[in-house]
GROMACS .gro file of C-alpha atoms in nm:
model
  409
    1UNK     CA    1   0.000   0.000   0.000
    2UNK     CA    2   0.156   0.327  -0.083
    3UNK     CA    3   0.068   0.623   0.184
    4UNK     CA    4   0.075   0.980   0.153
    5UNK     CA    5   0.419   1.098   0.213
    6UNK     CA    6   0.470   1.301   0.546
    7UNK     CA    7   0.524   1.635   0.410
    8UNK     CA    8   0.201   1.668   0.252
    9UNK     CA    9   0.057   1.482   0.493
   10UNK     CA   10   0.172   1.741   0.739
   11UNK     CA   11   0.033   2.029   0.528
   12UNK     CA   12  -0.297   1.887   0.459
   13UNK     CA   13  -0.341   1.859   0.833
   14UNK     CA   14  -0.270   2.253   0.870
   15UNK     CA   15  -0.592   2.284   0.705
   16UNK     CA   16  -0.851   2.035   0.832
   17UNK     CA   17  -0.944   2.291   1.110
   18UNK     CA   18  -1.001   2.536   0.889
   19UNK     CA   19  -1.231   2.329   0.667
   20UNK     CA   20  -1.429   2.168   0.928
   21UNK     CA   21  -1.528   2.502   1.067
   22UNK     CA   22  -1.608   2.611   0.741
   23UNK     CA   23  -1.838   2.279   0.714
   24UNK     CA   24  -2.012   2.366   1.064
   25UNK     CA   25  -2.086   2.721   0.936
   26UNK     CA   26  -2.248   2.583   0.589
   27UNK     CA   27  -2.456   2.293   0.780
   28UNK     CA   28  -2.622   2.582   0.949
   29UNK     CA   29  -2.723   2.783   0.638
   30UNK     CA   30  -2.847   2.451   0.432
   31UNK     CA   31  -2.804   2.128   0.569
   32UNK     CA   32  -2.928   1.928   0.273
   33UNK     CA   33  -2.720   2.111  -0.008
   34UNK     CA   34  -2.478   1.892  -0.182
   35UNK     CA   35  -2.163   2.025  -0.321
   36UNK     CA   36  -1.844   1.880  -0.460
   37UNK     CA   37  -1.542   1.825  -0.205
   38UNK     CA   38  -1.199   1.690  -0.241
   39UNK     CA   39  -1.146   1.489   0.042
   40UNK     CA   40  -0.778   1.374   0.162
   41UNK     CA   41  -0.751   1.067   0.352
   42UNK     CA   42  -0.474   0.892   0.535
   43UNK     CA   43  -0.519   0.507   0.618
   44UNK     CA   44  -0.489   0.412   0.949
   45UNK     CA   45  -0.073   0.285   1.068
   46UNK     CA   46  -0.309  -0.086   1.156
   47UNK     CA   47  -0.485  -0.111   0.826
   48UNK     CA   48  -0.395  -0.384   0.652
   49UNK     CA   49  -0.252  -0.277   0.287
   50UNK     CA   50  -0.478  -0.271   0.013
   51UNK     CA   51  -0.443  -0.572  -0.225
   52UNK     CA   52  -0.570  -0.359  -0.532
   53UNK     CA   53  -0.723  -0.050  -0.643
   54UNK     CA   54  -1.078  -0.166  -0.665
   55UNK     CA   55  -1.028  -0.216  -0.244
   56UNK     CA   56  -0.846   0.108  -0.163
   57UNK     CA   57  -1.181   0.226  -0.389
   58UNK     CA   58  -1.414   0.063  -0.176
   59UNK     CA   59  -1.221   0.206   0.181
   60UNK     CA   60  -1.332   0.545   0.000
   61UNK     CA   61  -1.651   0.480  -0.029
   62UNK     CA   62  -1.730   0.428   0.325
   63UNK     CA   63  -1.649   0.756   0.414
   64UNK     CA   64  -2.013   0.826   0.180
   65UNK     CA   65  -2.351   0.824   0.258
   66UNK     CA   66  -2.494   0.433   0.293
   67UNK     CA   67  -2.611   0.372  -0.046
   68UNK     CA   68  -2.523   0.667  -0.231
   69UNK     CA   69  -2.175   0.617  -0.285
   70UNK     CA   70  -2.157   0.506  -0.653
   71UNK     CA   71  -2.416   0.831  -0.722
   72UNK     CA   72  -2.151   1.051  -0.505
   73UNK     CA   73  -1.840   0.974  -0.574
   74UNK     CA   74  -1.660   1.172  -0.847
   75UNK     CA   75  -1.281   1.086  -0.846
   76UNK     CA   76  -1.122   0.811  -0.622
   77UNK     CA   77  -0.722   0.923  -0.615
   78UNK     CA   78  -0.482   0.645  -0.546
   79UNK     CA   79  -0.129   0.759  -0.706
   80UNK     CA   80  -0.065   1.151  -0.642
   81UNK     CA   81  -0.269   1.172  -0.347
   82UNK     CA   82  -0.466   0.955  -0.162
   83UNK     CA   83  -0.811   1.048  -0.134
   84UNK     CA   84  -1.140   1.097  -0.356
   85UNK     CA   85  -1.380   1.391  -0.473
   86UNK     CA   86  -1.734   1.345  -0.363
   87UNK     CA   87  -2.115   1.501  -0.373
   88UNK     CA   88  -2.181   1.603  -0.016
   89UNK     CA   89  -2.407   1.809   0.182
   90UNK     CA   90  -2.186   2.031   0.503
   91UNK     CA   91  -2.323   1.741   0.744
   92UNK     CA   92  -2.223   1.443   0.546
   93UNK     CA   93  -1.875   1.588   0.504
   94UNK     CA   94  -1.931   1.689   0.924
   95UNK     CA   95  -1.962   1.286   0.921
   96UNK     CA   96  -1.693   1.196   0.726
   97UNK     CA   97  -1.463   1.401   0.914
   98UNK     CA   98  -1.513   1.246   1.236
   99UNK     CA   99  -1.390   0.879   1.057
  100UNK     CA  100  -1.060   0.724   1.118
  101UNK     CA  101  -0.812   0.796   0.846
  102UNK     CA  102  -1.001   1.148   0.767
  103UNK     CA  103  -0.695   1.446   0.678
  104UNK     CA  104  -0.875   1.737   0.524
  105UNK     CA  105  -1.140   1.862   0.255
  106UNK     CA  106  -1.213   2.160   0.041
  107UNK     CA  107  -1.464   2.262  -0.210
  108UNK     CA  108  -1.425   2.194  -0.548
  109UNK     CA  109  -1.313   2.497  -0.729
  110UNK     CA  110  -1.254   2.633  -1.126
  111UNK     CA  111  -0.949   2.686  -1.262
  112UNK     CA  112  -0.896   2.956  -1.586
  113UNK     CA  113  -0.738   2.848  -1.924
  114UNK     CA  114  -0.384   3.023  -1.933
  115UNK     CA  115   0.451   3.016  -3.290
  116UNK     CA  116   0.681   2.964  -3.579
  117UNK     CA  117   0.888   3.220  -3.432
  118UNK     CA  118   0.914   3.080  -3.088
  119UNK     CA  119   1.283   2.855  -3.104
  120UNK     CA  120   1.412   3.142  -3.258
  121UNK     CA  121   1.282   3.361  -2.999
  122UNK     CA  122   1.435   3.157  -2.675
  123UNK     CA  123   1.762   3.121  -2.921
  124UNK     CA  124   1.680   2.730  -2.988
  125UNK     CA  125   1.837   2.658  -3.304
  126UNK     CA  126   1.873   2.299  -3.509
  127UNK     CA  127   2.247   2.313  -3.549
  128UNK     CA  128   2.311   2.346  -3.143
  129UNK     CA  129   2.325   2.386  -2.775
  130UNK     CA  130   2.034   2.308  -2.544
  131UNK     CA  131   1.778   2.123  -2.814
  132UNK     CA  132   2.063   1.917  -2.888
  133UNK     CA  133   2.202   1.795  -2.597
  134UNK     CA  134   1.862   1.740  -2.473
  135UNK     CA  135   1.790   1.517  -2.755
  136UNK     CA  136   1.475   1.699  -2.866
  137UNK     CA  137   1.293   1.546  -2.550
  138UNK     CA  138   1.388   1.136  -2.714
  139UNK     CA  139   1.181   0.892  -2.527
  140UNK     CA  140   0.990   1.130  -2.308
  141UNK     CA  141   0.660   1.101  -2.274
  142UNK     CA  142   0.424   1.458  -2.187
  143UNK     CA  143   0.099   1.440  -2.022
  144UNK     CA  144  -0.061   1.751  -2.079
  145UNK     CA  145  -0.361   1.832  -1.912
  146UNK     CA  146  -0.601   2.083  -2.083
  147UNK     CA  147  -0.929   2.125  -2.323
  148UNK     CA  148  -0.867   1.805  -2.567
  149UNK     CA  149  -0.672   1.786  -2.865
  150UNK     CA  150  -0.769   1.772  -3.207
  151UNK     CA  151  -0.576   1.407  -3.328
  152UNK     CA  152  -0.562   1.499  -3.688
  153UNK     CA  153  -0.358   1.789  -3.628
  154UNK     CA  154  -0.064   1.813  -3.807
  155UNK     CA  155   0.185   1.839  -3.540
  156UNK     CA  156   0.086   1.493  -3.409
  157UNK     CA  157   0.193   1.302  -3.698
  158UNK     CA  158   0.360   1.001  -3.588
  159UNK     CA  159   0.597   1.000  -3.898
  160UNK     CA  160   0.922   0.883  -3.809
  161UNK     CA  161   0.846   0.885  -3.415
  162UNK     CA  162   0.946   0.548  -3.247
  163UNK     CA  163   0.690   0.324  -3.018
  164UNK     CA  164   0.633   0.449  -2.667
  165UNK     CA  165   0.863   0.345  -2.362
  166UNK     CA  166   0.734  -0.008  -2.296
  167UNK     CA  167   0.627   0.115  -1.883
  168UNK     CA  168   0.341   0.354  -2.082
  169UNK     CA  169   0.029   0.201  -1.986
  170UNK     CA  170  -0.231   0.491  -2.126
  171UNK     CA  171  -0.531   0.476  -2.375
  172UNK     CA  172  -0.701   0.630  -2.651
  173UNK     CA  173  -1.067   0.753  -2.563
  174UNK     CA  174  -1.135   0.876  -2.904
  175UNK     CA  175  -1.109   0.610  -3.187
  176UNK     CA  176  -0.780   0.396  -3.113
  177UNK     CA  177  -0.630   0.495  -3.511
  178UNK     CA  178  -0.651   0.850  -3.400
  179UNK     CA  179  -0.340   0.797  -3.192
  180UNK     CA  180  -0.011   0.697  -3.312
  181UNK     CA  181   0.334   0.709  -3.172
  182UNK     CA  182   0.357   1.068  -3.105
  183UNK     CA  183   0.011   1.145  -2.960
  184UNK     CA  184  -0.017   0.819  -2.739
  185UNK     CA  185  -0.272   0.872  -2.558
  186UNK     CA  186  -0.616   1.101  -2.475
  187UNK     CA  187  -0.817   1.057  -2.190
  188UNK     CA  188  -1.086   1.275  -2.065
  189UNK     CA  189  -1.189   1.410  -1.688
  190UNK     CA  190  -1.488   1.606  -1.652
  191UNK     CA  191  -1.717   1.446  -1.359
  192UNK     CA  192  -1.619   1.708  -1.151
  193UNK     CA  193  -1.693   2.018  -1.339
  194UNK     CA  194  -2.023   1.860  -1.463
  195UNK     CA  195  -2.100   1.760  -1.112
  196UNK     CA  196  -2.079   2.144  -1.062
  197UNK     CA  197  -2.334   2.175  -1.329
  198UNK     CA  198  -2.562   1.946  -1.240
  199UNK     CA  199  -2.529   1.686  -1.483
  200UNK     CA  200  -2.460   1.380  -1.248
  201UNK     CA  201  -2.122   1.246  -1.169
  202UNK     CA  202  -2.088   0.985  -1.421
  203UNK     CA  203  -2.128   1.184  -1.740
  204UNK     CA  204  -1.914   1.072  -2.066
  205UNK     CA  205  -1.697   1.322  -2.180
  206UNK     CA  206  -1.459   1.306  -2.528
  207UNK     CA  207  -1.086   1.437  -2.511
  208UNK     CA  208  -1.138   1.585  -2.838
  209UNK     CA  209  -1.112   1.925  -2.808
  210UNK     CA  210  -1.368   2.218  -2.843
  211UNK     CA  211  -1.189   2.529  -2.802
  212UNK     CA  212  -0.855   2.462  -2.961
  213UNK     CA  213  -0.678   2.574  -2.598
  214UNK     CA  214  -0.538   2.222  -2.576
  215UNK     CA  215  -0.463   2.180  -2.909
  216UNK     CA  216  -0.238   2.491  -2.885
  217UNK     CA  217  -0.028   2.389  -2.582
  218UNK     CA  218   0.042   2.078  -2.710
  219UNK     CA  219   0.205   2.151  -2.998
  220UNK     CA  220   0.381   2.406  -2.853
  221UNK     CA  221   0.508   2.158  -2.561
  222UNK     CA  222   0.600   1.855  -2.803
  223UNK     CA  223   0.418   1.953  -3.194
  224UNK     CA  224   0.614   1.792  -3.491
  225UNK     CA  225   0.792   2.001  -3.759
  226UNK     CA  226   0.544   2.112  -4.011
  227UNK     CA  227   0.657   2.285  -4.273
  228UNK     CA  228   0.527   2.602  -4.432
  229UNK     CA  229   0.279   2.684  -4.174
  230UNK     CA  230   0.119   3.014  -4.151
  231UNK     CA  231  -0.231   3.168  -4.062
  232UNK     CA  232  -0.436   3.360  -4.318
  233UNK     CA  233  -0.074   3.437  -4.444
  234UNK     CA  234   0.084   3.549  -4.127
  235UNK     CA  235   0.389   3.383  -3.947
  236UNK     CA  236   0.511   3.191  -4.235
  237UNK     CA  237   0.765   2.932  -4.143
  238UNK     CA  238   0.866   2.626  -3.961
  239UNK     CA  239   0.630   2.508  -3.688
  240UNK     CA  240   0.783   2.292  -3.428
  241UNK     CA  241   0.728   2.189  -3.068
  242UNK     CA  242   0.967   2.302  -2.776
  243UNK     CA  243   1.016   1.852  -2.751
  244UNK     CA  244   0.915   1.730  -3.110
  245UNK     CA  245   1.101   1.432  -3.036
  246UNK     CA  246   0.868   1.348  -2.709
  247UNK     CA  247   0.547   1.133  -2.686
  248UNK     CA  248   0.250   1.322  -2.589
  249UNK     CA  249  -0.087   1.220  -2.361
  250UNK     CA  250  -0.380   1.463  -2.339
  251UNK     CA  251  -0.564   1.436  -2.039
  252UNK     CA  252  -0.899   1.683  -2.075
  253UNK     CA  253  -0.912   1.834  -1.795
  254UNK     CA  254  -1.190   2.153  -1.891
  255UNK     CA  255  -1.463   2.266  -2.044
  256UNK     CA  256  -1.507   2.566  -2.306
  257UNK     CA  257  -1.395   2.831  -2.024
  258UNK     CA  258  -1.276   2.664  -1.721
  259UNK     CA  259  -1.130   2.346  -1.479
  260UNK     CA  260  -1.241   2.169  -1.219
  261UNK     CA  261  -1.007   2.112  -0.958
  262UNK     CA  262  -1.133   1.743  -0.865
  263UNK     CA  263  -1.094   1.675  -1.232
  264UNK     CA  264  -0.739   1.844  -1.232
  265UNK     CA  265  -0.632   1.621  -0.954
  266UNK     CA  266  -0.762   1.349  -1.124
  267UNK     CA  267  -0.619   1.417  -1.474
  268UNK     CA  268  -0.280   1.465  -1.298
  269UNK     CA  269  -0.346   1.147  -1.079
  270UNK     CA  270  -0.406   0.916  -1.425
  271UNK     CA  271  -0.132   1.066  -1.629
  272UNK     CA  272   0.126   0.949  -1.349
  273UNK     CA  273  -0.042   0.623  -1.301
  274UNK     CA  274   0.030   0.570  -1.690
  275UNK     CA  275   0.359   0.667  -1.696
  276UNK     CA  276   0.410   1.009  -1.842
  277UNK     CA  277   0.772   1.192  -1.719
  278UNK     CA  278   0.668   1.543  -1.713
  279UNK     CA  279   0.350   1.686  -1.644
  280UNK     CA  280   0.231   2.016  -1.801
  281UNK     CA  281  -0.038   2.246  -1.724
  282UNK     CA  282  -0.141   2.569  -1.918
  283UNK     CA  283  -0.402   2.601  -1.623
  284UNK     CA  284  -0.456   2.824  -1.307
  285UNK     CA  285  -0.615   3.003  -1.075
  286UNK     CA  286  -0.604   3.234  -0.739
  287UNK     CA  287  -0.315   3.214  -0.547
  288UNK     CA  288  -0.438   3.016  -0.172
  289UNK     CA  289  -0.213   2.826   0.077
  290UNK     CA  290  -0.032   2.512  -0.084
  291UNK     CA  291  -0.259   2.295   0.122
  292UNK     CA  292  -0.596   2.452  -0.046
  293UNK     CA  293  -0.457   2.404  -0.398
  294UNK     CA  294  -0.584   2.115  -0.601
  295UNK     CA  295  -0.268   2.138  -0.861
  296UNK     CA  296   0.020   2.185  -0.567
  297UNK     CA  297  -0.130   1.920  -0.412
  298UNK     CA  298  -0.111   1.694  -0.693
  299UNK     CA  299   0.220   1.801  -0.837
  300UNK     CA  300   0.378   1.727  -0.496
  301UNK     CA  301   0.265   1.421  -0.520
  302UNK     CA  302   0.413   1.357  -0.872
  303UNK     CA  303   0.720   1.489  -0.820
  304UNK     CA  304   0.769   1.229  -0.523
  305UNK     CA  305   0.733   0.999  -0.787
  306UNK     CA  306   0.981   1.134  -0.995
  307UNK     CA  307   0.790   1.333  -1.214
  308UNK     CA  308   0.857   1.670  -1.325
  309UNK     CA  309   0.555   1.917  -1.310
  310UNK     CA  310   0.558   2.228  -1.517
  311UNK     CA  311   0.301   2.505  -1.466
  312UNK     CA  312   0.186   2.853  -1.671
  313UNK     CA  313   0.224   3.134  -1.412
  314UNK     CA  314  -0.059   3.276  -1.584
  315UNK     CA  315  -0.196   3.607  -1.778
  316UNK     CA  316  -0.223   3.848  -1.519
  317UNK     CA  317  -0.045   4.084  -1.334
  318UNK     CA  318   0.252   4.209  -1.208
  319UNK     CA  319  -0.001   4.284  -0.947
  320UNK     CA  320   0.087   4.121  -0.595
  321UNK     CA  321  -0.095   3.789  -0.563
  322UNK     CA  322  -0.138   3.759  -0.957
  323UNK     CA  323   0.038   3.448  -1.036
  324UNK     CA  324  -0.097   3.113  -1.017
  325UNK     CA  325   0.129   2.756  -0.986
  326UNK     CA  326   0.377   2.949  -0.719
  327UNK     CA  327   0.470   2.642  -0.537
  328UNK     CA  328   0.825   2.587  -0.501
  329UNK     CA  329   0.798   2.233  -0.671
  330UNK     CA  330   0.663   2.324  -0.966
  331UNK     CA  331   0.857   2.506  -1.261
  332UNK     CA  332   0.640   2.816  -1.300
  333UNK     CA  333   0.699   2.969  -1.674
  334UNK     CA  334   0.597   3.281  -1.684
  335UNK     CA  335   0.427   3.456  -1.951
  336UNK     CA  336   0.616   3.714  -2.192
  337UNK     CA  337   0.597   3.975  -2.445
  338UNK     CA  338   0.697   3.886  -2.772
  339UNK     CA  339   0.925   4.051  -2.987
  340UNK     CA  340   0.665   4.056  -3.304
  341UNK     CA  341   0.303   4.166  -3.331
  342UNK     CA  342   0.058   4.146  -3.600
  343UNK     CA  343  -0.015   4.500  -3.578
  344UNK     CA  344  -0.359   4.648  -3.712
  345UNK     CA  345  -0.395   4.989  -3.718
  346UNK     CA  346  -0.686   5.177  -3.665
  347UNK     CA  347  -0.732   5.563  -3.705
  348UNK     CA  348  -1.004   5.775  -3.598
  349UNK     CA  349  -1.190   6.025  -3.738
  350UNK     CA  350  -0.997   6.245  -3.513
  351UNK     CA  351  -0.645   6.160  -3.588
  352UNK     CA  352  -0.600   5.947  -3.331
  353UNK     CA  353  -0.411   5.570  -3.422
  354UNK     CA  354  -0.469   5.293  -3.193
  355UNK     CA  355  -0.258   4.967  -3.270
  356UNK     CA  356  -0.423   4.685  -3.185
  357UNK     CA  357  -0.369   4.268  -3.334
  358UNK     CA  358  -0.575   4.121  -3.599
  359UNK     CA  359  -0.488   3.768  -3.814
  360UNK     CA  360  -0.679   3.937  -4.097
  361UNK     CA  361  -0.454   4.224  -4.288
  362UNK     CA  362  -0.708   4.365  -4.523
  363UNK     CA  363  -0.603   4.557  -4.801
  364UNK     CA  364  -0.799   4.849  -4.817
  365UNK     CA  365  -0.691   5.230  -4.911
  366UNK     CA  366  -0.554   5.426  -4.606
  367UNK     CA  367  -0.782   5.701  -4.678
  368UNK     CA  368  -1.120   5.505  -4.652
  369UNK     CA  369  -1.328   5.511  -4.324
  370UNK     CA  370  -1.544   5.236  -4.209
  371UNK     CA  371  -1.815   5.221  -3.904
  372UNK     CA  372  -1.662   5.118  -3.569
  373UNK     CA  373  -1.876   4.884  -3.320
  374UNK     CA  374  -1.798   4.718  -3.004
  375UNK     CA  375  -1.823   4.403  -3.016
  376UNK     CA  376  -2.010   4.349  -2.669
  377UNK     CA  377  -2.281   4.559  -2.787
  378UNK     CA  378  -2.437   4.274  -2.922
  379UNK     CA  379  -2.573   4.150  -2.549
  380UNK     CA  380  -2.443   3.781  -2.577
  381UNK     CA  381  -2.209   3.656  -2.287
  382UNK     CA  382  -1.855   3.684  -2.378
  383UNK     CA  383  -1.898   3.903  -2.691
  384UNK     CA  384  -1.692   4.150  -2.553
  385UNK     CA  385  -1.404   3.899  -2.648
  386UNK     CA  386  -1.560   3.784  -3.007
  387UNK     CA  387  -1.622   3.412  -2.914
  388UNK     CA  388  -1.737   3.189  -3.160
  389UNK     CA  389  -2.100   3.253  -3.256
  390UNK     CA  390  -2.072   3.540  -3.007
  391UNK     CA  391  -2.200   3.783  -3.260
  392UNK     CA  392  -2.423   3.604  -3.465
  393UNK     CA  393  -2.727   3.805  -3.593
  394UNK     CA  394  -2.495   4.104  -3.479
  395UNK     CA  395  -2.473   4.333  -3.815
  396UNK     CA  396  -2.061   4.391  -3.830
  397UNK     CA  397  -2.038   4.365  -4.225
  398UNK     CA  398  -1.851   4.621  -4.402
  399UNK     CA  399  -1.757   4.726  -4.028
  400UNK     CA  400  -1.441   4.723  -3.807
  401UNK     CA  401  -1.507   4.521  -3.509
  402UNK     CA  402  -1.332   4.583  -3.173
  403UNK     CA  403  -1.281   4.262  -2.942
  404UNK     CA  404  -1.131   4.276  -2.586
  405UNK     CA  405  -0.861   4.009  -2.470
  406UNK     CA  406  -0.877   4.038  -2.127
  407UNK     CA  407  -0.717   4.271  -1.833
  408UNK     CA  408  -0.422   4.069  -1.805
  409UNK     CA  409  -0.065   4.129  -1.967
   0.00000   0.00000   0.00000
């Protein structure tokens, strides 16, 4: 039986106080309200060890409700952390926390989503140096933990790419010929967040991806070269992950907009299980005490296993308390400003130029003026930010649209 490690044993404990009063103050506001909580738990020194998943499983489910478990339980966690993420009302958890073996709990929380021309731009070059000596990332496998991945992508062409180390034990939860020997692997984690929603805690979920978030950071983590890439024109060159050379699992881990932090632990807790060498996340939220944070949690846990977590600091700041993934075992990689733009200029009736970033360079005469409209005038959520279908039956032909991209850098 493998136990939870003293150190974050030790740090968990710091906060089961804190959460229990937090459960007594709830219970007196709504008793019967169910929510989502990860629980940690810590087996007992006299337990016997558990002869196989399925039992530790089973040990889990007697901290639930009698005969509500398998309707309850979200996530059981048996190689990061120990524990599970259940539906519970502030008693029940009250309960549960008065059982032997009980650590600490939270709420389940969301998480936010955090080129070419990037090798160049961190000085990696073909001919030498770092990418070299690191073999282009040779026999590593990458779980990356995000919104999906589109398989027939480009930059997960197997081509050339050898067969996974033989200790990779992942699957494929789209069609099995979608993966190949570069993309290994996609597996998808959403009980938690729809849970949240209301949808029940065993709802199916596909790891192909919706958004093209995930798509994005996985190429840019481990993509194969592809040749003469370019959008609408734009960035014409060489497209190549930072490890084209690695193996690559996706583990969906969110929605359209955000991440559940049960299904963040439990995306984190599977991609170790199968074997993956580095984890990384493009994925964060507030900064809270280690012991409060679903992703320090977990990436403790990994890296006690000898796997190497790496973590977006995020979009926002340089306020204080504006990164995310601060714990001092993960590699936090910050965010920076490029040394190119796509620049679209815009001027005003008045004289006045504003340079903003647009994919599409139309050529038009200097001299012509066209309507301006905001794009969040058209009263749909989001189309401040010109989401997909955000501005249907919104009249923006013949018109320059402007879109927001957030308060961050």
């Amino acid at each position: 039986m493998e136990t939870l490690a003293t150190p974050i044993f030790l740090l968990l404990l710091l906060s089961s106080s804190y959460s229990l009063r937090a459960a007594d103050a709830a219970a007196d506001d709504d008793r019967d309200r169910l929510a989502t909580y990860i629980v940690h738990v810590q087996p007992p020194k006299s337990a016997p060890a558990f002869a196989t998943v399925d039992e530790q499983k089973s040990w889990y489910k007697s901290f639930l409700p009698s005969g509500s478990a398998d309707d309850r339980l979200v996530h059981a966690y048996t190689t990061v952390v120990t524990g599970f993420a259940a539906r519970l009302s502030p008693k029940e958890l009250d309960d549960a926390s008065k059982m032997p073996g009980f650590v600490a709990a939270y709420p389940d929380q969301l998480y936010s989503l955090q080129t070419t021309h990037t090798p160049d731009f961190l000085g990696l070059t073909l001919a030498g140096g770092v990418w070299n000596v690191s073999d282009f990332g040779k026999g590593i496998i990458i779980g990356v933990l995000d919104t999906g991945v589109f398989p027939d992508h480009p930059s997960f062409s197997g081509n050339a790419m050898p067969p996974p180390p033989a200790k990779w034990k992942g699957r494929c939860e789209f069609n099995a010929s979608q993966c190949n020997n570069k993309l290994i692997g996609a597996r998808a984690f959403l009980s938690g967040a729809n849970a949240m929603k209301g949808a029940g805690v065993g709802s199916s979920a596909s790891p192909i991806d919706e958004v093209g978030h995930g798509t994005h950071t996985t190429s840019t983590t481990a993509g194969a070269g592809v040749p003469g890439a370019q959008v609408l024109g734009n960035a014409k060159g060489y497209a190549v992950g930072m490890a084209p050379l690695a193996h690559v699992a996706m583990y969906r881990v969110c929605g359209l907009e955000d991440c559940a932090s049960s299904d963040l632990l439990a995306g984190m807790d599977a991609a170790v299980a199968d074997g993956a060498d580095v984890l990384s996340l493009s994925i964060g939220g507030p900064s809270v005490p280690f012991y409060d944070d679903s992703i320090a949690l977990g990436a403790f846990g990994a890296i006690e296993k000898g796997v190497f977590v790496s973590c977006a600091a995020g979009n926002g700041g340089p306020d204080p308390s504006s990164l995310s993934n601060e714990a001092p075992w993960i590699l936090t990689v910050a965010a920076s400003t490029m040394d190119r733009s796509i620049r679209a200029t815009v001027r005003l009736g008045n004289g006045l130029e504003l340079d903003g970033e647009s994919t599409f360079q139309p050529q038009m005469p200097a001299t012509t003026f066209y309507p301006l409209v905001y794009a969040g005038d058209s009263g749909k959520p989001s189309a401040e930010f010109c989401y997909n279908g955000s501005l249907d039956g919104f009249d923006v032909r013949g018109k320059i649209v402007l879109c927001e991209v957030g308060d961050g850098v």
